PDB file of C-alpha atoms and ligand atoms in Angstrom:
ATOM      1  CA  MET A 166      74.204  38.343 152.831  1.00 56.00           C
ATOM      2  CA  ASN A 167      75.936  41.273 153.143  1.00 62.00           C
ATOM      3  CA  THR A 168      75.050  43.713 151.122  1.00 66.00           C
ATOM      4  CA  GLN A 169      77.293  46.364 152.293  1.00 82.00           C
ATOM      5  CA  ARG A 170      79.567  47.797 149.360  1.00 90.00           C
ATOM      6  CA  ILE A 171      83.276  47.346 149.874  1.00 95.00           C
ATOM      7  CA  PRO A 172      84.794  50.790 150.310  1.00 96.00           C
ATOM      8  CA  LEU A 173      87.042  51.424 147.444  1.00 98.00           C
ATOM      9  CA  ALA A 174      89.732  54.472 147.070  1.00 98.00           C
ATOM     10  CA  GLY A 175      92.795  54.628 144.972  1.00 98.00           C
ATOM     11  CA  VAL A 176      95.142  57.314 143.403  1.00 98.00           C
ATOM     12  CA  ILE A 177      95.178  58.496 139.884  1.00 98.00           C
ATOM     13  CA  GLY A 178      97.535  59.998 138.114  1.00 97.00           C
ATOM     14  CA  GLN A 179     100.062  59.701 134.924  1.00 97.00           C
ATOM     15  CA  PRO A 180     102.765  57.811 135.520  1.00 95.00           C
ATOM     16  CA  ILE A 181     101.104  56.201 138.790  1.00 96.00           C
ATOM     17  CA  ASN A 182     103.622  53.261 139.246  1.00 94.00           C
ATOM     18  CA  GLN A 183     106.230  55.678 141.368  1.00 91.00           C
ATOM     19  CA  SER A 184     103.308  56.280 143.799  1.00 93.00           C
ATOM     20  CA  LYS A 185     103.898  55.029 147.733  1.00 95.00           C
ATOM     21  CA  SER A 186     100.206  55.524 148.244  1.00 97.00           C
ATOM     22  CA  PRO A 187      99.166  52.103 147.849  1.00 97.00           C
ATOM     23  CA  GLN A 188     101.759  50.619 150.021  1.00 97.00           C
ATOM     24  CA  LEU A 189     100.732  53.315 152.551  1.00 97.00           C
ATOM     25  CA  HIS A 190      96.838  53.050 152.914  1.00 98.00           C
ATOM     26  CA  GLY A 191      97.538  48.964 152.458  1.00 98.00           C
ATOM     27  CA  HIS A 192      99.528  48.887 155.522  1.00 98.00           C
ATOM     28  CA  TRP A 193      96.677  50.803 157.177  1.00 98.00           C
ATOM     29  CA  LEU A 194      93.438  48.717 155.767  1.00 98.00           C
ATOM     30  CA  LYS A 195      95.516  45.495 156.982  1.00 98.00           C
ATOM     31  CA  ARG A 196      96.463  47.243 160.428  1.00 98.00           C
ATOM     32  CA  TYR A 197      92.986  48.183 161.351  1.00 98.00           C
ATOM     33  CA  GLY A 198      91.130  45.147 159.407  1.00 98.00           C
ATOM     34  CA  ILE A 199      89.252  47.208 157.271  1.00 97.00           C
ATOM     35  CA  ASN A 200      87.674  45.402 154.306  1.00 96.00           C
ATOM     36  CA  GLY A 201      88.572  47.875 151.679  1.00 97.00           C
ATOM     37  CA  HIS A 202      90.793  48.411 148.775  1.00 98.00           C
ATOM     38  CA  TYR A 203      93.376  51.010 147.560  1.00 98.00           C
ATOM     39  CA  ILE A 204      94.301  51.061 144.100  1.00 98.00           C
ATOM     40  CA  PRO A 205      96.623  52.856 141.879  1.00 98.00           C
ATOM     41  CA  MET A 206      95.290  54.233 138.282  1.00 98.00           C
ATOM     42  CA  GLU A 207      96.731  55.357 135.569  1.00 98.00           C
ATOM     43  CA  VAL A 208      94.518  57.819 134.304  1.00 98.00           C
ATOM     44  CA  SER A 209      95.070  60.282 131.461  1.00 98.00           C
ATOM     45  CA  SER A 210      94.177  64.031 131.000  1.00 98.00           C
ATOM     46  CA  VAL A 211      91.527  63.302 128.294  1.00 98.00           C
ATOM     47  CA  ASP A 212      89.824  60.829 130.554  1.00 98.00           C
ATOM     48  CA  LEU A 213      89.905  62.337 134.101  1.00 98.00           C
ATOM     49  CA  PRO A 214      86.275  63.953 133.643  1.00 98.00           C
ATOM     50  CA  HIS A 215      85.109  60.363 132.595  1.00 98.00           C
ATOM     51  CA  VAL A 216      86.727  58.505 135.299  1.00 98.00           C
ATOM     52  CA  LEU A 217      85.763  61.213 138.125  1.00 98.00           C
ATOM     53  CA  ASN A 218      82.157  60.754 136.976  1.00 97.00           C
ATOM     54  CA  ASN A 219      82.114  56.890 136.881  1.00 97.00           C
ATOM     55  CA  LEU A 220      84.482  56.234 139.898  1.00 98.00           C
ATOM     56  CA  PRO A 221      81.866  56.866 142.775  1.00 97.00           C
ATOM     57  CA  LYS A 222      79.116  54.843 140.877  1.00 96.00           C
ATOM     58  CA  MET A 223      81.709  51.612 141.129  1.00 95.00           C
ATOM     59  CA  GLY A 224      81.709  51.905 145.033  1.00 95.00           C
ATOM     60  CA  PHE A 225      84.958  54.426 145.022  1.00 98.00           C
ATOM     61  CA  ARG A 226      84.592  57.006 148.121  1.00 98.00           C
ATOM     62  CA  GLY A 227      87.521  59.216 147.014  1.00 98.00           C
ATOM     63  CA  ILE A 228      90.791  59.457 145.583  1.00 98.00           C
ATOM     64  CA  ASN A 229      94.311  60.840 146.004  1.00 98.00           C
ATOM     65  CA  VAL A 230      95.500  62.596 143.135  1.00 97.00           C
ATOM     66  CA  THR A 231      99.102  63.346 141.442  1.00 95.00           C
ATOM     67  CA  ILE A 232     100.730  64.610 138.437  1.00 93.00           C
ATOM     68  CA  PRO A 233      99.806  65.550 136.358  1.00 95.00           C
ATOM     69  CA  HIS A 234      95.972  66.047 137.585  1.00 97.00           C
ATOM     70  CA  LYS A 235      96.378  68.233 140.821  1.00 96.00           C
ATOM     71  CA  GLU A 236      95.445  71.505 139.343  1.00 95.00           C
ATOM     72  CA  ALA A 237      92.906  70.174 136.667  1.00 97.00           C
ATOM     73  CA  VAL A 238      90.588  68.496 139.140  1.00 98.00           C
ATOM     74  CA  LEU A 239      89.567  71.571 140.791  1.00 97.00           C
ATOM     75  CA  ASP A 240      87.775  72.427 137.559  1.00 97.00           C
ATOM     76  CA  MET A 241      85.708  69.525 138.078  1.00 97.00           C
ATOM     77  CA  ALA A 242      85.097  69.870 141.983  1.00 98.00           C
ATOM     78  CA  ASP A 243      81.554  71.083 143.254  1.00 98.00           C
ATOM     79  CA  VAL A 244      83.038  71.755 147.038  1.00 98.00           C
ATOM     80  CA  ILE A 245      86.608  73.184 147.219  1.00 98.00           C
ATOM     81  CA  SER A 246      88.341  73.591 150.837  1.00 98.00           C
ATOM     82  CA  ASP A 247      89.995  76.897 151.064  1.00 96.00           C
ATOM     83  CA  ARG A 248      93.747  75.681 151.686  1.00 96.00           C
ATOM     84  CA  ALA A 249      93.041  73.631 148.359  1.00 97.00           C
ATOM     85  CA  ALA A 250      91.814  77.304 146.659  1.00 96.00           C
ATOM     86  CA  LEU A 251      94.727  79.294 148.242  1.00 94.00           C
ATOM     87  CA  ILE A 252      97.263  76.480 146.949  1.00 95.00           C
ATOM     88  CA  GLY A 253      95.362  76.265 143.388  1.00 94.00           C
ATOM     89  CA  ALA A 254      95.581  72.451 143.273  1.00 95.00           C
ATOM     90  CA  ALA A 255      94.346  69.309 145.161  1.00 97.00           C
ATOM     91  CA  ASN A 256      95.550  66.117 146.210  1.00 97.00           C
ATOM     92  CA  THR A 257      92.454  64.299 147.864  1.00 98.00           C
ATOM     93  CA  LEU A 258      88.760  63.987 146.460  1.00 98.00           C
ATOM     94  CA  THR A 259      85.689  62.626 148.253  1.00 98.00           C
ATOM     95  CA  PHE A 260      82.713  61.592 146.479  1.00 98.00           C
ATOM     96  CA  GLN A 261      80.075  62.689 149.004  1.00 97.00           C
ATOM     97  CA  SER A 262      76.894  60.950 150.126  1.00 94.00           C
ATOM     98  CA  ASP A 263      75.189  63.947 148.135  1.00 95.00           C
ATOM     99  CA  GLY A 264      77.037  63.272 144.875  1.00 95.00           C
ATOM    100  CA  LYS A 265      79.056  66.631 145.245  1.00 97.00           C
ATOM    101  CA  LEU A 266      82.872  66.112 144.665  1.00 98.00           C
ATOM    102  CA  HIS A 267      84.848  67.898 147.358  1.00 98.00           C
ATOM    103  CA  ALA A 268      88.657  68.868 146.447  1.00 98.00           C
ATOM    104  CA  ASP A 269      90.768  69.457 149.482  1.00 98.00           C
ATOM    105  CA  ASN A 270      94.585  69.778 149.488  1.00 98.00           C
ATOM    106  CA  THR A 271      96.596  68.086 152.352  1.00 98.00           C
ATOM    107  CA  ASP A 272     100.013  68.568 151.389  1.00 97.00           C
ATOM    108  CA  GLY A 273     100.716  71.660 153.847  1.00 98.00           C
ATOM    109  CA  TYR A 274      98.920  69.899 156.205  1.00 98.00           C
ATOM    110  CA  GLY A 275     101.114  66.704 156.075  1.00 98.00           C
ATOM    111  CA  PHE A 276     104.231  69.098 156.269  1.00 98.00           C
ATOM    112  CA  THR A 277     103.359  70.871 159.408  1.00 98.00           C
ATOM    113  CA  ALA A 278     102.037  67.665 161.119  1.00 98.00           C
ATOM    114  CA  ASN A 279     105.508  66.036 160.418  1.00 98.00           C
ATOM    115  CA  LEU A 280     107.208  69.131 161.796  1.00 98.00           C
ATOM    116  CA  LYS A 281     105.156  68.825 165.277  1.00 98.00           C
ATOM    117  CA  GLN A 282     105.441  65.409 165.644  1.00 98.00           C
ATOM    118  CA  GLU A 283     109.017  65.312 164.812  1.00 98.00           C
ATOM    119  CA  ALA A 284     110.489  68.509 166.484  1.00 98.00           C
ATOM    120  CA  PRO A 285     107.595  69.318 169.181  1.00 97.00           C
ATOM    121  CA  ASP A 286     109.982  72.445 170.408  1.00 96.00           C
ATOM    122  CA  TRP A 287     109.555  73.562 166.647  1.00 97.00           C
ATOM    123  CA  ALA A 288     108.323  77.624 167.126  1.00 96.00           C
ATOM    124  CA  PRO A 289     107.198  78.818 163.791  1.00 97.00           C
ATOM    125  CA  LYS A 290     106.754  81.970 165.055  1.00 96.00           C
ATOM    126  CA  SER A 291     110.208  82.581 166.687  1.00 90.00           C
ATOM    127  CA  GLY A 292     111.664  83.528 163.298  1.00 96.00           C
ATOM    128  CA  PRO A 293     111.764  83.858 159.513  1.00 98.00           C
ATOM    129  CA  ALA A 294     111.859  80.616 157.294  1.00 98.00           C
ATOM    130  CA  LEU A 295     113.834  80.065 154.374  1.00 98.00           C
ATOM    131  CA  VAL A 296     112.187  78.097 151.761  1.00 98.00           C
ATOM    132  CA  LEU A 297     114.367  76.855 148.812  1.00 98.00           C
ATOM    133  CA  GLY A 298     112.173  76.101 145.473  1.00 98.00           C
ATOM    134  CA  ALA A 299     109.101  77.502 144.207  1.00 97.00           C
ATOM    135  CA  GLY A 300     107.189  74.278 142.774  1.00 92.00           C
ATOM    136  CA  GLY A 301     104.138  73.110 143.427  1.00 90.00           C
ATOM    137  CA  ALA A 302     105.009  71.532 146.890  1.00 94.00           C
ATOM    138  CA  ALA A 303     106.799  74.927 147.630  1.00 96.00           C
ATOM    139  CA  ARG A 304     103.232  76.753 147.068  1.00 96.00           C
ATOM    140  CA  ALA A 305     101.278  73.980 149.699  1.00 97.00           C
ATOM    141  CA  ILE A 306     104.513  75.064 152.490  1.00 98.00           C
ATOM    142  CA  VAL A 307     104.777  78.467 151.876  1.00 98.00           C
ATOM    143  CA  ALA A 308     100.491  78.505 152.691  1.00 97.00           C
ATOM    144  CA  ALA A 309     101.429  76.040 155.832  1.00 97.00           C
ATOM    145  CA  LEU A 310     104.096  78.048 157.367  1.00 98.00           C
ATOM    146  CA  LEU A 311     101.844  81.321 156.789  1.00 97.00           C
ATOM    147  CA  HIS A 312      99.110  79.462 158.524  1.00 96.00           C
ATOM    148  CA  GLU A 313     101.544  78.591 161.118  1.00 97.00           C
ATOM    149  CA  LYS A 314     102.182  82.515 161.475  1.00 97.00           C
ATOM    150  CA  VAL A 315     105.932  82.746 160.892  1.00 98.00           C
ATOM    151  CA  PRO A 316     106.978  86.357 160.486  1.00 98.00           C
ATOM    152  CA  GLU A 317     108.905  86.254 157.229  1.00 98.00           C
ATOM    153  CA  ILE A 318     109.791  83.975 154.413  1.00 98.00           C
ATOM    154  CA  PHE A 319     112.704  84.529 152.529  1.00 98.00           C
ATOM    155  CA  LEU A 320     111.581  82.656 149.227  1.00 98.00           C
ATOM    156  CA  SER A 321     114.589  81.725 146.863  1.00 98.00           C
ATOM    157  CA  ASN A 322     114.412  79.574 143.373  1.00 98.00           C
ATOM    158  CA  ARG A 323     116.550  78.978 140.483  1.00 98.00           C
ATOM    159  CA  THR A 324     114.016  80.533 138.285  1.00 98.00           C
ATOM    160  CA  ARG A 325     113.230  83.839 140.268  1.00 98.00           C
ATOM    161  CA  ALA A 326     110.080  84.156 138.096  1.00 98.00           C
ATOM    162  CA  ARG A 327     108.443  81.189 139.639  1.00 97.00           C
ATOM    163  CA  ALA A 328     109.235  82.746 143.304  1.00 98.00           C
ATOM    164  CA  ASP A 329     107.927  85.997 142.204  1.00 97.00           C
ATOM    165  CA  ALA A 330     104.481  84.447 141.244  1.00 96.00           C
ATOM    166  CA  LEU A 331     104.393  83.009 144.612  1.00 96.00           C
ATOM    167  CA  LYS A 332     105.193  86.137 146.230  1.00 97.00           C
ATOM    168  CA  ALA A 333     102.261  87.897 143.754  1.00 96.00           C
ATOM    169  CA  HIS A 334     100.107  84.970 145.259  1.00 94.00           C
ATOM    170  CA  PHE A 335     100.671  84.904 148.635  1.00 94.00           C
ATOM    171  CA  GLY A 336     101.608  88.629 149.559  1.00 86.00           C
ATOM    172  CA  GLY A 337     103.552  90.791 151.908  1.00 83.00           C
ATOM    173  CA  LYS A 338     105.137  88.287 154.304  1.00 96.00           C
ATOM    174  CA  ILE A 339     107.315  87.055 151.557  1.00 98.00           C
ATOM    175  CA  THR A 340     110.637  88.180 150.339  1.00 98.00           C
ATOM    176  CA  VAL A 341     112.151  87.046 147.120  1.00 98.00           C
ATOM    177  CA  VAL A 342     115.970  86.388 147.185  1.00 98.00           C
ATOM    178  CA  ASP A 343     118.229  85.362 144.829  1.00 98.00           C
ATOM    179  CA  TRP A 344     119.118  82.068 144.165  1.00 97.00           C
ATOM    180  CA  THR A 345     122.971  82.801 144.575  1.00 97.00           C
ATOM    181  CA  GLN A 346     122.098  84.862 147.678  1.00 97.00           C
ATOM    182  CA  ALA A 347     119.846  82.401 149.747  1.00 97.00           C
ATOM    183  CA  ALA A 348     122.993  81.657 152.147  1.00 98.00           C
ATOM    184  CA  SER A 349     123.195  85.196 153.468  1.00 97.00           C
ATOM    185  CA  HIS A 350     120.038  84.807 155.399  1.00 96.00           C
ATOM    186  CA  LEU A 351     120.850  81.631 157.114  1.00 98.00           C
ATOM    187  CA  ASP A 352     121.905  83.443 160.415  1.00 97.00           C
ATOM    188  CA  GLU A 353     118.421  85.164 160.593  1.00 96.00           C
ATOM    189  CA  ILE A 354     115.940  82.519 160.508  1.00 98.00           C
ATOM    190  CA  GLY A 355     114.287  79.778 162.637  1.00 98.00           C
ATOM    191  CA  THR A 356     113.129  77.297 159.878  1.00 98.00           C
ATOM    192  CA  LEU A 357     114.881  76.052 156.646  1.00 98.00           C
ATOM    193  CA  VAL A 358     113.027  74.239 153.980  1.00 98.00           C
ATOM    194  CA  ASN A 359     114.314  72.461 150.793  1.00 98.00           C
ATOM    195  CA  THR A 360     111.200  71.588 148.563  1.00 97.00           C
ATOM    196  CA  THR A 361     113.712  71.479 145.643  1.00 96.00           C
ATOM    197  CA  ALA A 362     114.268  68.292 143.931  1.00 93.00           C
ATOM    198  CA  LEU A 363     117.841  68.886 144.638  1.00 96.00           C
ATOM    199  CA  GLY A 364     119.452  66.141 146.601  1.00 95.00           C
ATOM    200  CA  MET A 365     117.289  63.331 145.734  1.00 93.00           C
ATOM    201  CA  SER A 366     119.275  60.081 144.922  1.00 92.00           C
ATOM    202  CA  GLY A 367     120.127  60.390 141.146  1.00 91.00           C
ATOM    203  CA  LYS A 368     119.671  64.094 141.345  1.00 91.00           C
ATOM    204  CA  GLU A 369     122.175  66.948 141.958  1.00 93.00           C
ATOM    205  CA  GLU A 370     123.510  68.043 145.349  1.00 92.00           C
ATOM    206  CA  LEU A 371     121.986  71.074 146.643  1.00 96.00           C
ATOM    207  CA  LYS A 372     124.868  73.422 147.180  1.00 94.00           C
ATOM    208  CA  LEU A 373     124.318  75.927 149.855  1.00 96.00           C
ATOM    209  CA  ASN A 374     127.233  77.437 152.029  1.00 97.00           C
ATOM    210  CA  LEU A 375     126.262  76.569 155.340  1.00 98.00           C
ATOM    211  CA  GLU A 376     128.681  78.615 157.071  1.00 97.00           C
ATOM    212  CA  ARG A 377     126.204  81.081 158.318  1.00 98.00           C
ATOM    213  CA  LEU A 378     123.645  78.177 159.838  1.00 98.00           C
ATOM    214  CA  THR A 379     123.325  77.967 163.397  1.00 97.00           C
ATOM    215  CA  PRO A 380     122.024  75.308 165.844  1.00 97.00           C
ATOM    216  CA  LYS A 381     118.614  77.039 166.537  1.00 97.00           C
ATOM    217  CA  THR A 382     117.571  76.849 163.147  1.00 98.00           C
ATOM    218  CA  LEU A 383     114.965  73.660 162.512  1.00 98.00           C
ATOM    219  CA  VAL A 384     116.195  72.031 159.207  1.00 98.00           C
ATOM    220  CA  THR A 385     113.672  70.071 157.135  1.00 98.00           C
ATOM    221  CA  ASP A 386     113.842  68.633 153.398  1.00 98.00           C
ATOM    222  CA  ILE A 387     110.790  67.323 151.651  1.00 96.00           C
ATOM    223  CA  VAL A 388     112.744  65.351 149.486  1.00 94.00           C
ATOM    224  CA  TYR A 389     112.787  61.625 151.302  1.00 93.00           C
ATOM    225  CA  THR A 390     115.152  59.297 149.161  1.00 92.00           C
ATOM    226  CA  PRO A 391     117.671  59.485 150.700  1.00 94.00           C
ATOM    227  CA  LEU A 392     115.866  59.368 154.337  1.00 95.00           C
ATOM    228  CA  VAL A 393     119.282  61.722 155.494  1.00 97.00           C
ATOM    229  CA  THR A 394     120.217  64.065 152.721  1.00 97.00           C
ATOM    230  CA  PRO A 395     123.159  65.672 152.335  1.00 96.00           C
ATOM    231  CA  LEU A 396     121.397  69.072 153.450  1.00 98.00           C
ATOM    232  CA  LEU A 397     119.875  67.011 156.585  1.00 98.00           C
ATOM    233  CA  ALA A 398     123.628  65.217 157.358  1.00 98.00           C
ATOM    234  CA  ALA A 399     125.193  68.583 157.198  1.00 98.00           C
ATOM    235  CA  ALA A 400     122.850  70.583 159.243  1.00 98.00           C
ATOM    236  CA  ARG A 401     123.285  67.608 161.822  1.00 98.00           C
ATOM    237  CA  VAL A 402     126.842  68.268 162.137  1.00 98.00           C
ATOM    238  CA  ILE A 403     126.280  71.826 162.706  1.00 98.00           C
ATOM    239  CA  GLY A 404     123.870  70.677 165.514  1.00 98.00           C
ATOM    240  CA  CYS A 405     120.381  72.015 164.014  1.00 98.00           C
ATOM    241  CA  PRO A 406     117.479  69.670 164.761  1.00 98.00           C
ATOM    242  CA  THR A 407     116.304  68.100 161.628  1.00 98.00           C
ATOM    243  CA  VAL A 408     113.200  66.303 160.447  1.00 98.00           C
ATOM    244  CA  ASP A 409     113.240  64.543 157.060  1.00 97.00           C
ATOM    245  CA  GLY A 410     110.866  64.502 154.220  1.00 96.00           C
ATOM    246  CA  LEU A 411     109.116  60.676 154.642  1.00 96.00           C
ATOM    247  CA  GLY A 412     106.442  61.832 157.553  1.00 97.00           C
ATOM    248  CA  MET A 413     105.251  64.879 155.106  1.00 97.00           C
ATOM    249  CA  LEU A 414     103.984  62.169 152.978  1.00 96.00           C
ATOM    250  CA  LEU A 415     102.467  59.640 155.494  1.00 98.00           C
ATOM    251  CA  HIS A 416     100.556  62.860 157.264  1.00 98.00           C
ATOM    252  CA  GLN A 417      99.219  64.260 153.985  1.00 98.00           C
ATOM    253  CA  ALA A 418      97.685  60.971 153.510  1.00 98.00           C
ATOM    254  CA  THR A 419      96.017  60.889 157.283  1.00 98.00           C
ATOM    255  CA  PRO A 420      92.902  63.289 156.077  1.00 98.00           C
ATOM    256  CA  GLY A 421      92.021  61.112 153.181  1.00 98.00           C
ATOM    257  CA  PHE A 422      91.783  57.725 155.089  1.00 98.00           C
ATOM    258  CA  GLU A 423      89.727  58.984 157.810  1.00 98.00           C
ATOM    259  CA  ARG A 424      87.206  60.350 155.243  1.00 98.00           C
ATOM    260  CA  TRP A 425      87.141  57.183 153.113  1.00 98.00           C
ATOM    261  CA  PHE A 426      87.141  54.412 155.475  1.00 98.00           C
ATOM    262  CA  GLY A 427      86.444  55.925 158.627  1.00 97.00           C
ATOM    263  CA  GLN A 428      89.410  55.584 160.988  1.00 98.00           C
ATOM    264  CA  VAL A 429      91.868  58.002 161.833  1.00 98.00           C
ATOM    265  CA  PRO A 430      95.017  56.076 160.845  1.00 98.00           C
ATOM    266  CA  LYS A 431      98.537  56.451 163.235  1.00 97.00           C
ATOM    267  CA  VAL A 432     101.455  57.731 161.610  1.00 98.00           C
ATOM    268  CA  ASP A 433     104.419  55.937 163.920  1.00 97.00           C
ATOM    269  CA  ALA A 434     107.495  54.237 163.732  1.00 96.00           C
ATOM    270  CA  GLU A 435     105.683  51.199 162.482  1.00 96.00           C
ATOM    271  CA  LEU A 436     104.306  52.620 159.393  1.00 97.00           C
ATOM    272  CA  ARG A 437     107.567  54.478 158.409  1.00 96.00           C
ATOM    273  CA  ARG A 438     109.406  50.626 158.677  1.00 95.00           C
ATOM    274  CA  ALA A 439     106.848  49.417 156.273  1.00 95.00           C
ATOM    275  CA  LEU A 440     106.901  51.987 153.611  1.00 94.00           C
ATOM    276  CA  LEU A 441     111.188  51.492 153.825  1.00 92.00           C
ATOM    277  CA  THR A 442     110.903  47.970 152.896  1.00 84.00           C
TER     278      THR A 442
HETATM  279  P1  NAP B 711     108.264  70.973 140.792  1.00 68.81           P
HETATM  280  O1  NAP B 711     106.804  71.714 141.175  1.00 68.81           O
HETATM  281  O2  NAP B 711     108.406  70.388 139.808  1.00 68.81           O
HETATM  282  O3  NAP B 711     109.391  72.227 141.502  1.00 68.81           O
HETATM  283  C1  NAP B 711     110.705  71.745 141.678  1.00 68.81           C
HETATM  284  C2  NAP B 711     111.268  72.847 142.160  1.00 68.81           C
HETATM  285  O4  NAP B 711     112.895  72.485 142.105  1.00 68.81           O
HETATM  286  C3  NAP B 711     111.688  73.713 141.599  1.00 68.81           C
HETATM  287  O5  NAP B 711     111.853  75.106 142.381  1.00 68.81           O
HETATM  288  C4  NAP B 711     112.765  73.919 140.713  1.00 68.81           C
HETATM  289  O6  NAP B 711     113.279  75.115 140.566  1.00 68.81           O
HETATM  290  C5  NAP B 711     113.483  73.087 141.668  1.00 68.81           C
HETATM  291  N1  NAP B 711     114.439  72.222 140.797  1.00 68.81           N
HETATM  292  C6  NAP B 711     114.730  71.617 140.199  1.00 68.81           C
HETATM  293  N2  NAP B 711     116.058  70.931 139.441  1.00 68.81           N
HETATM  294  C7  NAP B 711     116.723  72.053 140.119  1.00 68.81           C
HETATM  295  C8  NAP B 711     118.200  72.398 139.993  1.00 68.81           C
HETATM  296  N3  NAP B 711     118.934  71.622 139.048  1.00 68.81           N
HETATM  297  N4  NAP B 711     118.615  73.462 140.603  1.00 68.81           N
HETATM  298  C9  NAP B 711     117.910  74.261 141.138  1.00 68.81           C
HETATM  299  N5  NAP B 711     116.666  73.972 141.305  1.00 68.81           N
HETATM  300  C10 NAP B 711     116.230  72.874 140.902  1.00 68.81           C
HETATM  301  O7  NAP B 711     108.303  69.480 141.906  1.00 68.81           O
HETATM  302  P2  NAP B 711     107.677  69.590 143.504  1.00 68.81           P
HETATM  303  O8  NAP B 711     106.231  68.993 143.318  1.00 68.81           O
HETATM  304  O9  NAP B 711     107.508  70.993 143.993  1.00 68.81           O
HETATM  305  O10 NAP B 711     108.530  68.675 144.209  1.00 68.81           O
HETATM  306  C11 NAP B 711     110.035  69.014 144.501  1.00 68.81           C
HETATM  307  C12 NAP B 711     110.588  67.701 145.447  1.00 68.81           C
HETATM  308  O11 NAP B 711     109.543  67.575 146.616  1.00 68.81           O
HETATM  309  C13 NAP B 711     110.576  66.483 144.660  1.00 68.81           C
HETATM  310  O12 NAP B 711     111.782  66.026 144.916  1.00 68.81           O
HETATM  311  C14 NAP B 711     109.415  65.806 145.257  1.00 68.81           C
HETATM  312  O13 NAP B 711     109.549  64.005 145.140  1.00 68.81           O
HETATM  313  C15 NAP B 711     109.275  66.079 146.605  1.00 68.81           C
HETATM  314  N6  NAP B 711     107.978  66.037 147.343  1.00 68.81           N
HETATM  315  C16 NAP B 711     108.092  65.502 148.587  1.00 68.81           C
HETATM  316  C17 NAP B 711     106.730  65.566 149.222  1.00 68.81           C
HETATM  317  C18 NAP B 711     106.610  64.465 149.959  1.00 68.81           C
HETATM  318  O14 NAP B 711     105.497  64.440 151.102  1.00 68.81           O
HETATM  319  N7  NAP B 711     107.681  64.480 151.208  1.00 68.81           N
HETATM  320  C19 NAP B 711     105.834  66.140 148.623  1.00 68.81           C
HETATM  321  C20 NAP B 711     105.374  66.622 147.533  1.00 68.81           C
HETATM  322  C21 NAP B 711     106.949  66.818 146.725  1.00 68.81           C
HETATM  323  P3  NAP B 711     112.895  75.972 138.868  1.00 68.81           P
HETATM  324  O15 NAP B 711     111.604  76.406 139.163  1.00 68.81           O
HETATM  325  O16 NAP B 711     113.999  76.590 138.654  1.00 68.81           O
HETATM  326  O17 NAP B 711     112.729  74.643 137.799  1.00 68.81           O
END
């Protein structure tokens, strides 16, 4: 009789039905013939400590964490990766064999890995970046861009105080720009990133005057529904290299899958197709 436990992993959040992670990990489990399961679990904030305590006893090797638990799980972790500590949130938890709970944040890694795969000529050091938005995703992306040694980040958010808070956290390389003035920096930058929800299906469009945008700037949008957002479509007309946001979602999942199921998974066209159907 095979007494080895079937490896389990999953994603917790509230709500959870919108998560694409089960489809993503499910695809990899099937592709690599792994006898494991990845399960979406709706968990309230009240139940969170109890759930984290009990999942490893049930055979879970780790979980992804989504809204609203990304910050709260840090208080319950025994070991926090440097990047999760820097960002102040975690999306990937591992129940270690020594009983400790390890918390990591792979969003910034996913962002960078996507750009490196889809735009191999991207040269972050070659010029400043303009980041639109200052929410949770922007935090991870600012950390990732600084890690890639961009010389300066212009940061612009509708609510200026949130951008000021990111500058206070990450320091000197960030220049906060008024939301109405963001377009004035477009001719200076090597990288443009939309981290706001604008441009997403069902939401307002991002209204940014692209007159000063030049073809040397790499333009990326982390919104991936639609895959080609109005920002990316307009940047393509100007001749800019563009990268859509789906790859960030796919790449951020790879470290967890490797840790829990022991296989480095591939992010490729087959996976993208599977997620889009
Ligand atoms: P969040 O923390 O709620 O932040 C939302 C951001 O969008 C804030 O900067 C907010 O500005 C801005 N915003 C929202 N409505 C706006 C409007 N009408 N006008 C101007 N700015 C507006 O959300 P998040 O977690 O950072 O996620 C942001 C987007 O990225 C979402 O669409 C999410 O689905 C997507 N995302 C994609 C990935 C991926 O893997 N591709 C990963 C994470 C997130 P204020 O501060 O002024 O409200």
